[in-house]
Short mmCIF file of N, CA, C and O and ligand atoms in Angstrom, two decimals:
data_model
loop_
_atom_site.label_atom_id
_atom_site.label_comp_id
_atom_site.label_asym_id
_atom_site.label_seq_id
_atom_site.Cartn_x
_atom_site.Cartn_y
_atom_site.Cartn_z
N UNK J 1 193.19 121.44 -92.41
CA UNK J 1 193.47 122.73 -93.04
C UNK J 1 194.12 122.52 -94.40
O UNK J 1 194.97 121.67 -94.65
N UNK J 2 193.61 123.36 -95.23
CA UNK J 2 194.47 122.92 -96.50
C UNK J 2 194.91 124.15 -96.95
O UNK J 2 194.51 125.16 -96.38
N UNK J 3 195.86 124.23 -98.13
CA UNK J 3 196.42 125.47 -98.56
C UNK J 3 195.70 126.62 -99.23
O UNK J 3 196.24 127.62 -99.70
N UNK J 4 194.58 126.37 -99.21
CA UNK J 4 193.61 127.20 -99.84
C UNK J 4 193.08 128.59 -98.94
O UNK J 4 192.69 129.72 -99.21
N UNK J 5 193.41 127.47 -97.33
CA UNK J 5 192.70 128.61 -96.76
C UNK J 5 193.51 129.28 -96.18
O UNK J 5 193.14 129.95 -95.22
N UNK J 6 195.02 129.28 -96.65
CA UNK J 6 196.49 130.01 -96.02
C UNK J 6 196.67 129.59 -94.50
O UNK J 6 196.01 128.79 -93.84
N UNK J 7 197.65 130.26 -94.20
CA UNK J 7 198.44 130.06 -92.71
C UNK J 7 199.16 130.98 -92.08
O UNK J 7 199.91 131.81 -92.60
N UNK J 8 198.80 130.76 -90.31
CA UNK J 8 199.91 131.58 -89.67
C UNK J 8 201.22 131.61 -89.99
O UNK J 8 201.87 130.60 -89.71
N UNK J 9 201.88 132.70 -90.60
CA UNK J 9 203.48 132.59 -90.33
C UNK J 9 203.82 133.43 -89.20
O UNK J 9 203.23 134.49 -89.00
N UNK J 10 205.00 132.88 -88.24
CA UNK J 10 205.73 134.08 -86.97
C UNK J 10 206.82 134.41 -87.87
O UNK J 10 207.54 133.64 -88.50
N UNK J 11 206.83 135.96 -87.83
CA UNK J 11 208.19 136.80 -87.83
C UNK J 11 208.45 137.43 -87.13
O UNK J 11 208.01 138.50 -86.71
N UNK J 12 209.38 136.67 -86.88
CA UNK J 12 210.41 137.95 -85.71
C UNK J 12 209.52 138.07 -84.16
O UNK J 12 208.85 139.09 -83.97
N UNK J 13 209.55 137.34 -83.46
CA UNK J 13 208.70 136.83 -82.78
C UNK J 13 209.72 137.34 -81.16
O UNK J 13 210.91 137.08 -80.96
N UNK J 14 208.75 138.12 -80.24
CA UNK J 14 209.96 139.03 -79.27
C UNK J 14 209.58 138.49 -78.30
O UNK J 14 209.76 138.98 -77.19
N UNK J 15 208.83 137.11 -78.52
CA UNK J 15 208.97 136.03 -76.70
C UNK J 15 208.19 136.64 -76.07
O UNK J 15 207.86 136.05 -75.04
N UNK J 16 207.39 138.29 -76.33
CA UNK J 16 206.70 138.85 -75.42
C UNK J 16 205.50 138.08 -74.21
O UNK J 16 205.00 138.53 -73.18
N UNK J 17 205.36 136.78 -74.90
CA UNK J 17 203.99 136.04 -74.05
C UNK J 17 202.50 136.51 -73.48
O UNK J 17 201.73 136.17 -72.59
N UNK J 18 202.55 137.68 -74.72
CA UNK J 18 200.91 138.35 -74.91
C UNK J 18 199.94 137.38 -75.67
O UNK J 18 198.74 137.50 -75.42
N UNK J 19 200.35 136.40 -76.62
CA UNK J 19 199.56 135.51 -77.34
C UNK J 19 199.88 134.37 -76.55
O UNK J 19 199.48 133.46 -77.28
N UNK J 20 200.27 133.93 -75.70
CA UNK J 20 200.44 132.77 -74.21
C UNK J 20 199.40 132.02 -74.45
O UNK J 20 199.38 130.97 -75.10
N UNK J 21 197.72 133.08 -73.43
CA UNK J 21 196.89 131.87 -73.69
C UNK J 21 195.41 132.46 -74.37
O UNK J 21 194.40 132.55 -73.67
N UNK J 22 195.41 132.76 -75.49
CA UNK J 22 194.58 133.62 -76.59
C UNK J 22 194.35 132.62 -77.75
O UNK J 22 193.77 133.07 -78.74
N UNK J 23 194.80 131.10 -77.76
CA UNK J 23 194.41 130.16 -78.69
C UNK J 23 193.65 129.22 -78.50
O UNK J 23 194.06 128.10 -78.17
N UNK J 24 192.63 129.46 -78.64
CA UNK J 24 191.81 128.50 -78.65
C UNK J 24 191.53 126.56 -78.55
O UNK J 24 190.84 125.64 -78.10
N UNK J 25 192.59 126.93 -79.31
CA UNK J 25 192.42 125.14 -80.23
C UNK J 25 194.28 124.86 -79.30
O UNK J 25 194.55 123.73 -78.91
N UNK J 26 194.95 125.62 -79.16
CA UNK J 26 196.43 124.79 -78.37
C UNK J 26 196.96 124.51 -79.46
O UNK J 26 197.43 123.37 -79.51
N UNK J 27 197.10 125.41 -80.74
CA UNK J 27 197.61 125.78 -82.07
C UNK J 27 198.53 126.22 -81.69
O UNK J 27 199.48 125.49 -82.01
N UNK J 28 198.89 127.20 -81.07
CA UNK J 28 200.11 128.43 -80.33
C UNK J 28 201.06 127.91 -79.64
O UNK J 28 200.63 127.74 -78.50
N UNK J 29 202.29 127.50 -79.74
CA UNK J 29 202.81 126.40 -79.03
C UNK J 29 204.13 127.32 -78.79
O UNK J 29 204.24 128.35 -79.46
N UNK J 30 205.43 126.85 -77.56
CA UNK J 30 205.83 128.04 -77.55
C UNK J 30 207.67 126.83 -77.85
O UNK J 30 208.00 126.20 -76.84
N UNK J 31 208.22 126.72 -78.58
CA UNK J 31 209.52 125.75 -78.80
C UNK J 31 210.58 126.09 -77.77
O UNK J 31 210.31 127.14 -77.18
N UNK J 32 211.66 125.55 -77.40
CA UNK J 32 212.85 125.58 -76.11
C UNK J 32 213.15 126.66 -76.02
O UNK J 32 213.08 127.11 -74.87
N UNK J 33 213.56 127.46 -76.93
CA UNK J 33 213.47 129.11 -76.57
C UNK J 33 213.05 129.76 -76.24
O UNK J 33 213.51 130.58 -75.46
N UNK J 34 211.66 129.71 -76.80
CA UNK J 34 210.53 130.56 -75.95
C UNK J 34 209.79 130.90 -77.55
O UNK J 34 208.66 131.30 -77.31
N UNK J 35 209.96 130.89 -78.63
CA UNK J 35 209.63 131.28 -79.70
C UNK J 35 208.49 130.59 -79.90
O UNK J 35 208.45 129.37 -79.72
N UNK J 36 207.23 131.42 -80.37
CA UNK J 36 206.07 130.90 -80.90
C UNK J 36 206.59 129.95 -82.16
O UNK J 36 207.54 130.19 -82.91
N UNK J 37 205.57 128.62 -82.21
CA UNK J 37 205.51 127.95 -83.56
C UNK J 37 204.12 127.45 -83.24
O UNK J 37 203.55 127.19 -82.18
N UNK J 38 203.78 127.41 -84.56
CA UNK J 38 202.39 127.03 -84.78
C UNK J 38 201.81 125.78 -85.04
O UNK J 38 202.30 125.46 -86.12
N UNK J 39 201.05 124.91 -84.69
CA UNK J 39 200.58 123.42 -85.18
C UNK J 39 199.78 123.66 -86.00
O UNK J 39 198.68 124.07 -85.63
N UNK J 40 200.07 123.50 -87.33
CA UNK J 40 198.93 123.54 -88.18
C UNK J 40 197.76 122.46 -88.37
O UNK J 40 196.76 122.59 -89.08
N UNK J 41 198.03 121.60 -87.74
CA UNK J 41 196.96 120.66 -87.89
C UNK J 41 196.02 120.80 -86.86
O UNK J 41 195.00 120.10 -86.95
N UNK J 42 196.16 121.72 -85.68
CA UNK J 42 195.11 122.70 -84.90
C UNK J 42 195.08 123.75 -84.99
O UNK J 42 194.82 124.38 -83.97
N UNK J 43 195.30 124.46 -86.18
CA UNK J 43 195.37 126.13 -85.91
C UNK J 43 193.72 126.14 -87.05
O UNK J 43 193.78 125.86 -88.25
N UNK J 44 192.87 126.39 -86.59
CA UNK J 44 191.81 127.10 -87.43
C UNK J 44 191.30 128.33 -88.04
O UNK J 44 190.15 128.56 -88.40
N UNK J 45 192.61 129.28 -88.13
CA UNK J 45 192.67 130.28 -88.52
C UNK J 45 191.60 131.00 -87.50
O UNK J 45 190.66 131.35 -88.22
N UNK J 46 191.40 131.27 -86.56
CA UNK J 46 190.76 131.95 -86.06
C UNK J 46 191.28 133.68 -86.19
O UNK J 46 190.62 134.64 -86.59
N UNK J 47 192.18 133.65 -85.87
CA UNK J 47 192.80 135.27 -85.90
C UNK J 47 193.18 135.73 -84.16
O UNK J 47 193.75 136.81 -84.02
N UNK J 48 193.04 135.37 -83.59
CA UNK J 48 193.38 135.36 -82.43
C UNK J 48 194.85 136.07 -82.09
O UNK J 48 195.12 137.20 -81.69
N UNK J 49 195.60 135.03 -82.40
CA UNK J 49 196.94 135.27 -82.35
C UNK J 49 197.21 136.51 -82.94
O UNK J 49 197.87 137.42 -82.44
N UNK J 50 196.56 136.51 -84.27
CA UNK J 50 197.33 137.66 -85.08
C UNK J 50 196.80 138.76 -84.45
O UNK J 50 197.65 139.64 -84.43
N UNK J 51 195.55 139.18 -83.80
CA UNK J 51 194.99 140.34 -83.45
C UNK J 51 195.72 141.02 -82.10
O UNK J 51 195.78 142.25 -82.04
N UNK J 52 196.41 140.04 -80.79
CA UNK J 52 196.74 140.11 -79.80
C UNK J 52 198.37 139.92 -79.97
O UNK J 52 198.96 139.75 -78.91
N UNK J 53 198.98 139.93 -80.87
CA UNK J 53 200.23 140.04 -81.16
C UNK J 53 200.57 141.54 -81.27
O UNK J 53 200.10 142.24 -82.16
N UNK J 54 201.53 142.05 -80.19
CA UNK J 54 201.47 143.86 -80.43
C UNK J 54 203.16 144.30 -81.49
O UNK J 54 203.46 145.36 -82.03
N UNK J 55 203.99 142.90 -81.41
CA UNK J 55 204.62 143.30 -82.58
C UNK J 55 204.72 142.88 -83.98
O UNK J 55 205.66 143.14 -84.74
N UNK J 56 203.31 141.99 -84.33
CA UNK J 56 203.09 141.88 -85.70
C UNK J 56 203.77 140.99 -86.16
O UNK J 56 204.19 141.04 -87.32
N UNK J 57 204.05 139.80 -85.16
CA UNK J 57 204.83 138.67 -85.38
C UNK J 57 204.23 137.50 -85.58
O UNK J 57 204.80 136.42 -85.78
N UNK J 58 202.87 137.75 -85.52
CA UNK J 58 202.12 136.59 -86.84
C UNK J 58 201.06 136.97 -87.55
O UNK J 58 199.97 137.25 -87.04
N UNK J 59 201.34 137.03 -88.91
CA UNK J 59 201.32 137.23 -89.68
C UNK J 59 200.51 136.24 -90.40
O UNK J 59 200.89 135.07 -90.39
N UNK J 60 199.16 136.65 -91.18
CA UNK J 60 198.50 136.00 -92.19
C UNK J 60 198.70 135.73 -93.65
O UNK J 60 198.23 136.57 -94.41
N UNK J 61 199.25 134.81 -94.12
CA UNK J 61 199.27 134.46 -95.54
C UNK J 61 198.21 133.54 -96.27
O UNK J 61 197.83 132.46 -95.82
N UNK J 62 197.79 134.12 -97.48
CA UNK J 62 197.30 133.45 -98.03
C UNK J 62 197.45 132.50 -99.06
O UNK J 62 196.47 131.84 -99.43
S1 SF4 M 1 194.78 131.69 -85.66
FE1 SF4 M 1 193.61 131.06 -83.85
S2 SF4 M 1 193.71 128.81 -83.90
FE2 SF4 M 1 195.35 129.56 -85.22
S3 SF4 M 1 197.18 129.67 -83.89
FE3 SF4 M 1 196.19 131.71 -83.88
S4 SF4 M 1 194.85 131.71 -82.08
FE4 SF4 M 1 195.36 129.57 -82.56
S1 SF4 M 2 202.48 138.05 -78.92
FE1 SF4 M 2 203.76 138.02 -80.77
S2 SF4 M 2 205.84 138.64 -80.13
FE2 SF4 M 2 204.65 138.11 -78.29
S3 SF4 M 2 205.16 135.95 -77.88
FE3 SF4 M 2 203.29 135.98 -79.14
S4 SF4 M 2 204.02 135.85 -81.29
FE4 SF4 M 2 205.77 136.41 -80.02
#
């Protein structure tokens, strides 16, 4: 992936576990808290995450 083609950012991310198992590639990873973080070196921008996220806690940048 390179910077051209942007990236998931999480904000504010409410642990809900609606984007759990909606990733394809095992991009969606969930850290000791419970907080989504993303592997960018498997995330293929699919949109997945961002579409099934109901509080808008990841977020597409370009
Ligand atoms: S955009 Fe697709 S590949 Fe990337 S983290 Fe979200 S669901 Fe996974
Ligand atoms: S769906 Fe959104 S708020 Fe819920 S766990 Fe995933 S990133 Fe966090």
């Amino acid at each position: 992936m390179t910077e051209e083609e942007g990236y998931i950012v999480v904000l504010g991310c409410k642990k809900c576990g609606k984007c759990d198992n909606v990733c394809p590639t095992g991009a969606l990873q969930k850290d000791n808290n419970g907080m989504i973080k993303i592997d960018y070196d498997k995330c293929t921008l699919c949109m997945k995450c961002v579409e099934v996220c109901p509080n808008k806690a990841l977020v597409y940048m370009e």
